mmCIF file of C-alpha atoms in Angstrom:
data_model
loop_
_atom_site.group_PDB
_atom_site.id
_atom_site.type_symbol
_atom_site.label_atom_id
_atom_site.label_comp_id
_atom_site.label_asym_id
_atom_site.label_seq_id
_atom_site.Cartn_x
_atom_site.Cartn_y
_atom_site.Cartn_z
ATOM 1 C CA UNK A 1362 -39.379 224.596 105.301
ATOM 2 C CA UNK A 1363 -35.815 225.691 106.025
ATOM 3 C CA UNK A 1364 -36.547 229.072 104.068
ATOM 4 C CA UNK A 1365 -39.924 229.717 105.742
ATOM 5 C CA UNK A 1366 -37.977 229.473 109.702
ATOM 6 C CA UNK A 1367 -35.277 231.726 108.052
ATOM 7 C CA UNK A 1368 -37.897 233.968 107.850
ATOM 8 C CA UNK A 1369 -37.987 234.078 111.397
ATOM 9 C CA UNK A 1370 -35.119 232.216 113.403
ATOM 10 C CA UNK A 1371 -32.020 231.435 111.771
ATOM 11 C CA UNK A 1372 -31.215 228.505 114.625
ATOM 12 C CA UNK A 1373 -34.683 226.285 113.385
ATOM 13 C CA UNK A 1374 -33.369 226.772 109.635
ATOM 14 C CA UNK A 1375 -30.182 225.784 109.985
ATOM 15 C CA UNK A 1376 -31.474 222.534 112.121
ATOM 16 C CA UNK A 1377 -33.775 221.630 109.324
ATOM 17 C CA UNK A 1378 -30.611 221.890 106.875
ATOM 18 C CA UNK A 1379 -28.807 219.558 108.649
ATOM 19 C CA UNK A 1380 -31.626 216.457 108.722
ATOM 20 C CA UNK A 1381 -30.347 213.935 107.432
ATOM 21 C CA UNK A 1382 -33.050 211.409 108.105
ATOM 22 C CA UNK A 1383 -36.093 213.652 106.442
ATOM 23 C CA UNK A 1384 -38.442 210.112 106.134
ATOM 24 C CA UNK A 1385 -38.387 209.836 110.419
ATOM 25 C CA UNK A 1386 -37.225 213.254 111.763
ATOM 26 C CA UNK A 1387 -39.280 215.513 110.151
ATOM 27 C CA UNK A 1388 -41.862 215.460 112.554
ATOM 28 C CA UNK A 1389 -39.737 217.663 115.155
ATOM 29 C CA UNK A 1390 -38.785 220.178 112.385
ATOM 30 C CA UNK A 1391 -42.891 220.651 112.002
ATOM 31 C CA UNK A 1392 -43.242 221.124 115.438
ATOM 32 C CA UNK A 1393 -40.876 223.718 115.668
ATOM 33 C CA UNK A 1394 -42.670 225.387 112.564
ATOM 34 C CA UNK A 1395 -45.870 225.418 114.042
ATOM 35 C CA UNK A 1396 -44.432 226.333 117.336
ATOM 36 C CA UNK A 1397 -42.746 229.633 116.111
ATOM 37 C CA UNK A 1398 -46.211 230.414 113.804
ATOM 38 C CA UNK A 1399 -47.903 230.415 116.989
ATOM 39 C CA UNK A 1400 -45.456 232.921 118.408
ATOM 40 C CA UNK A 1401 -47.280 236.170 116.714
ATOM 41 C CA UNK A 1402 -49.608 236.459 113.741
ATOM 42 C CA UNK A 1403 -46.103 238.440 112.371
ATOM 43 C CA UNK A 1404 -44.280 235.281 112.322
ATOM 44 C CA UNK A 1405 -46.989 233.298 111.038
ATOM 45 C CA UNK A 1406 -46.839 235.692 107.766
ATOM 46 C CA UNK A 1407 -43.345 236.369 107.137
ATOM 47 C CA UNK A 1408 -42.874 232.347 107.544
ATOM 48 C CA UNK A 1409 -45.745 231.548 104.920
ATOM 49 C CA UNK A 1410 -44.844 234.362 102.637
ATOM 50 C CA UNK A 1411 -41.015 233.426 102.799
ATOM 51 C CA UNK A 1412 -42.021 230.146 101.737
ATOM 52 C CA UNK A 1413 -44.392 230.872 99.034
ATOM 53 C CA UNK A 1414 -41.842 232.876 97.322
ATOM 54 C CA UNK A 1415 -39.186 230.123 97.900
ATOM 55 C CA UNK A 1416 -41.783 228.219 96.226
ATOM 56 C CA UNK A 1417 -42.081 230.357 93.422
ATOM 57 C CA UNK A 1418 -37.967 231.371 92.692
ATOM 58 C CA UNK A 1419 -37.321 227.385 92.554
ATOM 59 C CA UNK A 1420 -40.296 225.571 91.159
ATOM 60 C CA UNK A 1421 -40.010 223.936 87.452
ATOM 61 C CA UNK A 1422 -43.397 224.774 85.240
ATOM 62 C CA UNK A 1423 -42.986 222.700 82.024
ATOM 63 C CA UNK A 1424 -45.104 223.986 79.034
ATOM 64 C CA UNK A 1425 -46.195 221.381 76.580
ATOM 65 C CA UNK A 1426 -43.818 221.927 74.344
ATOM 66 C CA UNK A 1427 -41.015 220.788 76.525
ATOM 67 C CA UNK A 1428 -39.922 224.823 77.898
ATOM 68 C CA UNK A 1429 -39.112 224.548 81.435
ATOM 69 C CA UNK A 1430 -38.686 228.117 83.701
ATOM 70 C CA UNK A 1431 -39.363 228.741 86.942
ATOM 71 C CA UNK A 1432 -42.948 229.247 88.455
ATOM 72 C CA UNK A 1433 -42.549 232.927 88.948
ATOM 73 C CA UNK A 1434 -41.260 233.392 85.682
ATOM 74 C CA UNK A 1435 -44.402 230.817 84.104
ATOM 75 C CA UNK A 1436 -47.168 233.470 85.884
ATOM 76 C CA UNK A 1437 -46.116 236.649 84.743
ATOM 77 C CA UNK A 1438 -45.395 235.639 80.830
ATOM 78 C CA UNK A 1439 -47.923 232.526 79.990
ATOM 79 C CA UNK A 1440 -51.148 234.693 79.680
ATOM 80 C CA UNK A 1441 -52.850 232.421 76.942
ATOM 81 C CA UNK A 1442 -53.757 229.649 78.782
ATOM 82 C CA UNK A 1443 -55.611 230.066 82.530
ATOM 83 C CA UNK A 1444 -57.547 228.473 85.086
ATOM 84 C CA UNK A 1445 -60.901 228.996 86.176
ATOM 85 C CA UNK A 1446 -62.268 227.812 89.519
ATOM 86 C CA UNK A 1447 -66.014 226.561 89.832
ATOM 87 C CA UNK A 1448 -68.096 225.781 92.879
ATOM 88 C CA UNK A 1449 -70.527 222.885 93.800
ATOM 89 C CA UNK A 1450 -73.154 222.996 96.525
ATOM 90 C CA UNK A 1451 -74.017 219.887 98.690
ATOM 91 C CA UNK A 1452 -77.707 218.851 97.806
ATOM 92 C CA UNK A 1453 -78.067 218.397 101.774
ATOM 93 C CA UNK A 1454 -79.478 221.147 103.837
ATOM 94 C CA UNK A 1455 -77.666 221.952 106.655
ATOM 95 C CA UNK A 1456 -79.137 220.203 109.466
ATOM 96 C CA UNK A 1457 -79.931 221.864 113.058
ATOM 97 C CA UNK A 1458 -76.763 220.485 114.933
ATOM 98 C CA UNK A 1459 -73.753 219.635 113.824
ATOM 99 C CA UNK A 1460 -71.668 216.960 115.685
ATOM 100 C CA UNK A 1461 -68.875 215.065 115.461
ATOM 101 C CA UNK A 1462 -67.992 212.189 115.599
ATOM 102 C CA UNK A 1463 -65.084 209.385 115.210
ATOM 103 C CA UNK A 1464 -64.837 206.051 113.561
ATOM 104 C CA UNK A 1465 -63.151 203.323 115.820
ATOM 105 C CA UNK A 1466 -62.040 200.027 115.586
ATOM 106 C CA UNK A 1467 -60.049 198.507 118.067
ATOM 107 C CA UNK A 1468 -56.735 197.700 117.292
ATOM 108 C CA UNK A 1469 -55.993 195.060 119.878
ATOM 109 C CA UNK A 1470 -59.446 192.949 119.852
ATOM 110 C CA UNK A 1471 -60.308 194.084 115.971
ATOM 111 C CA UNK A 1472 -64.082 195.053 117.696
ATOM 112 C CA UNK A 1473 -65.533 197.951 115.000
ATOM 113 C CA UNK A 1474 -67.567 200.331 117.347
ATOM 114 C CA UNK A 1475 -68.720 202.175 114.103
ATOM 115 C CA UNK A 1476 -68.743 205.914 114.913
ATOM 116 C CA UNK A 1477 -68.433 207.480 118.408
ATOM 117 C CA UNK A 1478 -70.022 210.253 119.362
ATOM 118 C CA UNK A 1479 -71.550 212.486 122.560
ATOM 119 C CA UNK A 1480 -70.759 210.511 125.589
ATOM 120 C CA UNK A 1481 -69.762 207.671 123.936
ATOM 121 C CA UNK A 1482 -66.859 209.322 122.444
ATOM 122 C CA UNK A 1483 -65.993 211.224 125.770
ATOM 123 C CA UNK A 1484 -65.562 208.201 127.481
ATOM 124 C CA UNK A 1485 -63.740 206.652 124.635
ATOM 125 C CA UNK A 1486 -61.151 209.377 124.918
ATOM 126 C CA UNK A 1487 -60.701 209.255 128.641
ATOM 127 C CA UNK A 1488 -59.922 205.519 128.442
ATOM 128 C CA UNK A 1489 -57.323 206.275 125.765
ATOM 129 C CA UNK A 1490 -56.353 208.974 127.751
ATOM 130 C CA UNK A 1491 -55.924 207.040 131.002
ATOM 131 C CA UNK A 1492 -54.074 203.806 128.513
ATOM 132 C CA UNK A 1493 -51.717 206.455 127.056
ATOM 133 C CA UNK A 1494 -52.896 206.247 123.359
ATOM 134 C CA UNK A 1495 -52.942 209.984 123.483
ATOM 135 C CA UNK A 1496 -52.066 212.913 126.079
ATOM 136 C CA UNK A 1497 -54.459 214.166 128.146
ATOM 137 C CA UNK A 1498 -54.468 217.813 126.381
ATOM 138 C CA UNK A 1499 -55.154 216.091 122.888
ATOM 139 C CA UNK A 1500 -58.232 214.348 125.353
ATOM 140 C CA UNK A 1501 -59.331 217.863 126.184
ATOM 141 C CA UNK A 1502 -59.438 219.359 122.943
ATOM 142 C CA UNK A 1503 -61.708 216.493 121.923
ATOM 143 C CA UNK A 1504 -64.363 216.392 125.009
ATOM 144 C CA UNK A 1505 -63.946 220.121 124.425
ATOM 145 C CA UNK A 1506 -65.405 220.027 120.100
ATOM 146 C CA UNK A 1507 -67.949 217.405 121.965
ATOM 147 C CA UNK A 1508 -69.440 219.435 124.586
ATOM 148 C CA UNK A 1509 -69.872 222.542 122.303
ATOM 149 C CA UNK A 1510 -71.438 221.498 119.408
ATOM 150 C CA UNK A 1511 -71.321 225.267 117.913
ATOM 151 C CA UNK A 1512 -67.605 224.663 117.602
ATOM 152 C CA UNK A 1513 -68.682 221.616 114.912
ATOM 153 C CA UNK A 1514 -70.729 224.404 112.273
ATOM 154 C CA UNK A 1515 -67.986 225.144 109.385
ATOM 155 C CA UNK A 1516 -70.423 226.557 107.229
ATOM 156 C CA UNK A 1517 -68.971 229.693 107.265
ATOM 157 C CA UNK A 1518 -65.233 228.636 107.662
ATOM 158 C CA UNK A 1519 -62.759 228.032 104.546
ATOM 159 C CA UNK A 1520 -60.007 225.030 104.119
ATOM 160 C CA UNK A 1521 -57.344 224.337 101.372
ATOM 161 C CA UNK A 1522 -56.747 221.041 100.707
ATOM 162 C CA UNK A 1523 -53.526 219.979 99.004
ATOM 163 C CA UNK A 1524 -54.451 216.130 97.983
ATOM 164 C CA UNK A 1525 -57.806 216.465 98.823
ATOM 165 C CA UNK A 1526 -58.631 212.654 98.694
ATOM 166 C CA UNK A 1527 -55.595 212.342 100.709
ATOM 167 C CA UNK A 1528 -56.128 209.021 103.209
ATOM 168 C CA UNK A 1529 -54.718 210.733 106.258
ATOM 169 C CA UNK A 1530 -56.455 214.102 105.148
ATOM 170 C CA UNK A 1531 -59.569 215.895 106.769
ATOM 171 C CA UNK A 1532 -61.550 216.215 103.739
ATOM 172 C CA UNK A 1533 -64.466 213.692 105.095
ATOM 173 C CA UNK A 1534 -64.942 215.486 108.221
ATOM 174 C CA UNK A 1535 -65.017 218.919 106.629
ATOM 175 C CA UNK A 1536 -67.508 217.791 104.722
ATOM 176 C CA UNK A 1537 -69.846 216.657 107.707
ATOM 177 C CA UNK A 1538 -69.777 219.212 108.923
ATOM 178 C CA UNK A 1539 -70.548 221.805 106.582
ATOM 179 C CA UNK A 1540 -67.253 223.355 105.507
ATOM 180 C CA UNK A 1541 -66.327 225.841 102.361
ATOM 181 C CA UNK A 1542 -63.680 223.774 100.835
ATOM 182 C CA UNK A 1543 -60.877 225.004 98.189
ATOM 183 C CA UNK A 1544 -59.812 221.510 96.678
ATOM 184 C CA UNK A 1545 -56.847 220.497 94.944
ATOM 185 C CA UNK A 1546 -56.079 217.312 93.761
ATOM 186 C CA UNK A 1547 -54.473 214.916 90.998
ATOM 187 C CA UNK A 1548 -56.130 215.769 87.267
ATOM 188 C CA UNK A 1549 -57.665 211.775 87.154
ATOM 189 C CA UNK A 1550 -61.237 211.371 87.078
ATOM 190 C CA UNK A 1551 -61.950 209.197 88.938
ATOM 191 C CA UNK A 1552 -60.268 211.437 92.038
ATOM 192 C CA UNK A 1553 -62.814 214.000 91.148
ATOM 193 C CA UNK A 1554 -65.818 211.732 90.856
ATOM 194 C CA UNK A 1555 -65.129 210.876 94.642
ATOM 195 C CA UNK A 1556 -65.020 214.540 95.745
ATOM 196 C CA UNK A 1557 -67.839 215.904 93.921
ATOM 197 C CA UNK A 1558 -70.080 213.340 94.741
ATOM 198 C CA UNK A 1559 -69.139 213.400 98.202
ATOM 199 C CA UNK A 1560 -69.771 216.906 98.691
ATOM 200 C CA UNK A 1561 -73.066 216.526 96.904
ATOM 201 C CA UNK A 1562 -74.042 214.078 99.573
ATOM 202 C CA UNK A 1563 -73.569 216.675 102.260
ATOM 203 C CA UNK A 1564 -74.247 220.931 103.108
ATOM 204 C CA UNK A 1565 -70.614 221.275 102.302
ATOM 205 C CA UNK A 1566 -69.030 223.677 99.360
ATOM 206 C CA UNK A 1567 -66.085 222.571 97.237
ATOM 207 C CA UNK A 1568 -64.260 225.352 95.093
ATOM 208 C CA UNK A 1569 -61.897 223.308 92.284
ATOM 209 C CA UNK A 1570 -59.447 224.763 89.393
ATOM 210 C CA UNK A 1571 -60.933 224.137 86.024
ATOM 211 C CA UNK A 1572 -59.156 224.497 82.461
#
């Protein structure tokens, strides 16, 4: 992260250098990243592409017999062994409106109220607005996705997912609503079992590395 803001502001690189407390105050440090992103699309791409080759100079690749070079090194000589992706379409078809909608269950009373949705869920957020569970702009951008439904149709939009199955990830939602998804996750079967019959279950796409 540090060598990503360098890209851009030498002040946000140096702060992230000096956290000291990474598990609690990293939240700030992505703020900051996101905030300077949204700056310029010329900020947004120097900042990724710094990173990625950061990424590349210092990451370990460990072939199986034990050799260990760096990532950018590992791409340009190992030329024996690649990956392949391969794509699955949902068996669903895509339905005339998409919509979303959000699972709640009360954390004070333990009442499930299953999935909100349409007016339901706009009222839902203006109590939490008005109780301070969230701000009022985070309220907005919600009743917002609610009361235009075209905003909900993914079908022609495109997500990477790092840790696909991830439990605080968006992979469930993209699915609903119909998005092209580029998964990557842990090489255990049982991980993959769960994705691809998820997405089977839905109009969704998931693109996955294969050997």
């Amino acid at each position: 992260m540090a060598r990503a803001a360098e890209a851009v502001d030498a002040k946000a690189a140096a702060k992230v250098r000096k956290e000291k407390n990474w598990r609690f105050g990293y939240v700030d440090h992505f703020v900051d990243h996101l905030a300077l992103c949204a700056k310029s699309e010329k900020n947004t791409l120097a900042m990724a592409q710094a990173g990625l080759d950061y990424m590349y100079e210092s990451f370990d690749f460990v072939t199986d017999d034990g050799k260990s070079m760096k990532m950018k090194e590992a791409l340009q000589t190992i030329t024996d062994k690649r990956f392949y992706t391969h794509t699955i379409k949902g068996e669903k078809p895509k339905p005339n409106k998409f919509e979303i909608s959000v699972p709640y269950k009360c954390f004070h009373t333990g009442k499930d109220h299953g999935s909100l949705k349409g007016l339901e869920l706009i009222q839902q957020v203006d109590a939490w607005v008005e109780y301070g569970t969230i701000e009022p702009d985070c309220g907005d951008a919600i009743k917002k996705v609610v009361q235009n439904p075209q905003f909900c149709d993914l079908t022609n939009e495109y997500f990477v997912l790092l840790g696909t199955t991830s439990a605080m990830g968006p992979f469930l939602l993209l699915k609903e609503l119909g998005a092209n998804i580029i998964a990557l996750d842990l090489d255990r079967p049982a991980i993959w079992e769960k994705i691809l019959s998820t997405v089977k279950d839905s109009c969704a796409t998931v693109t996955f590395p294969i050997k």
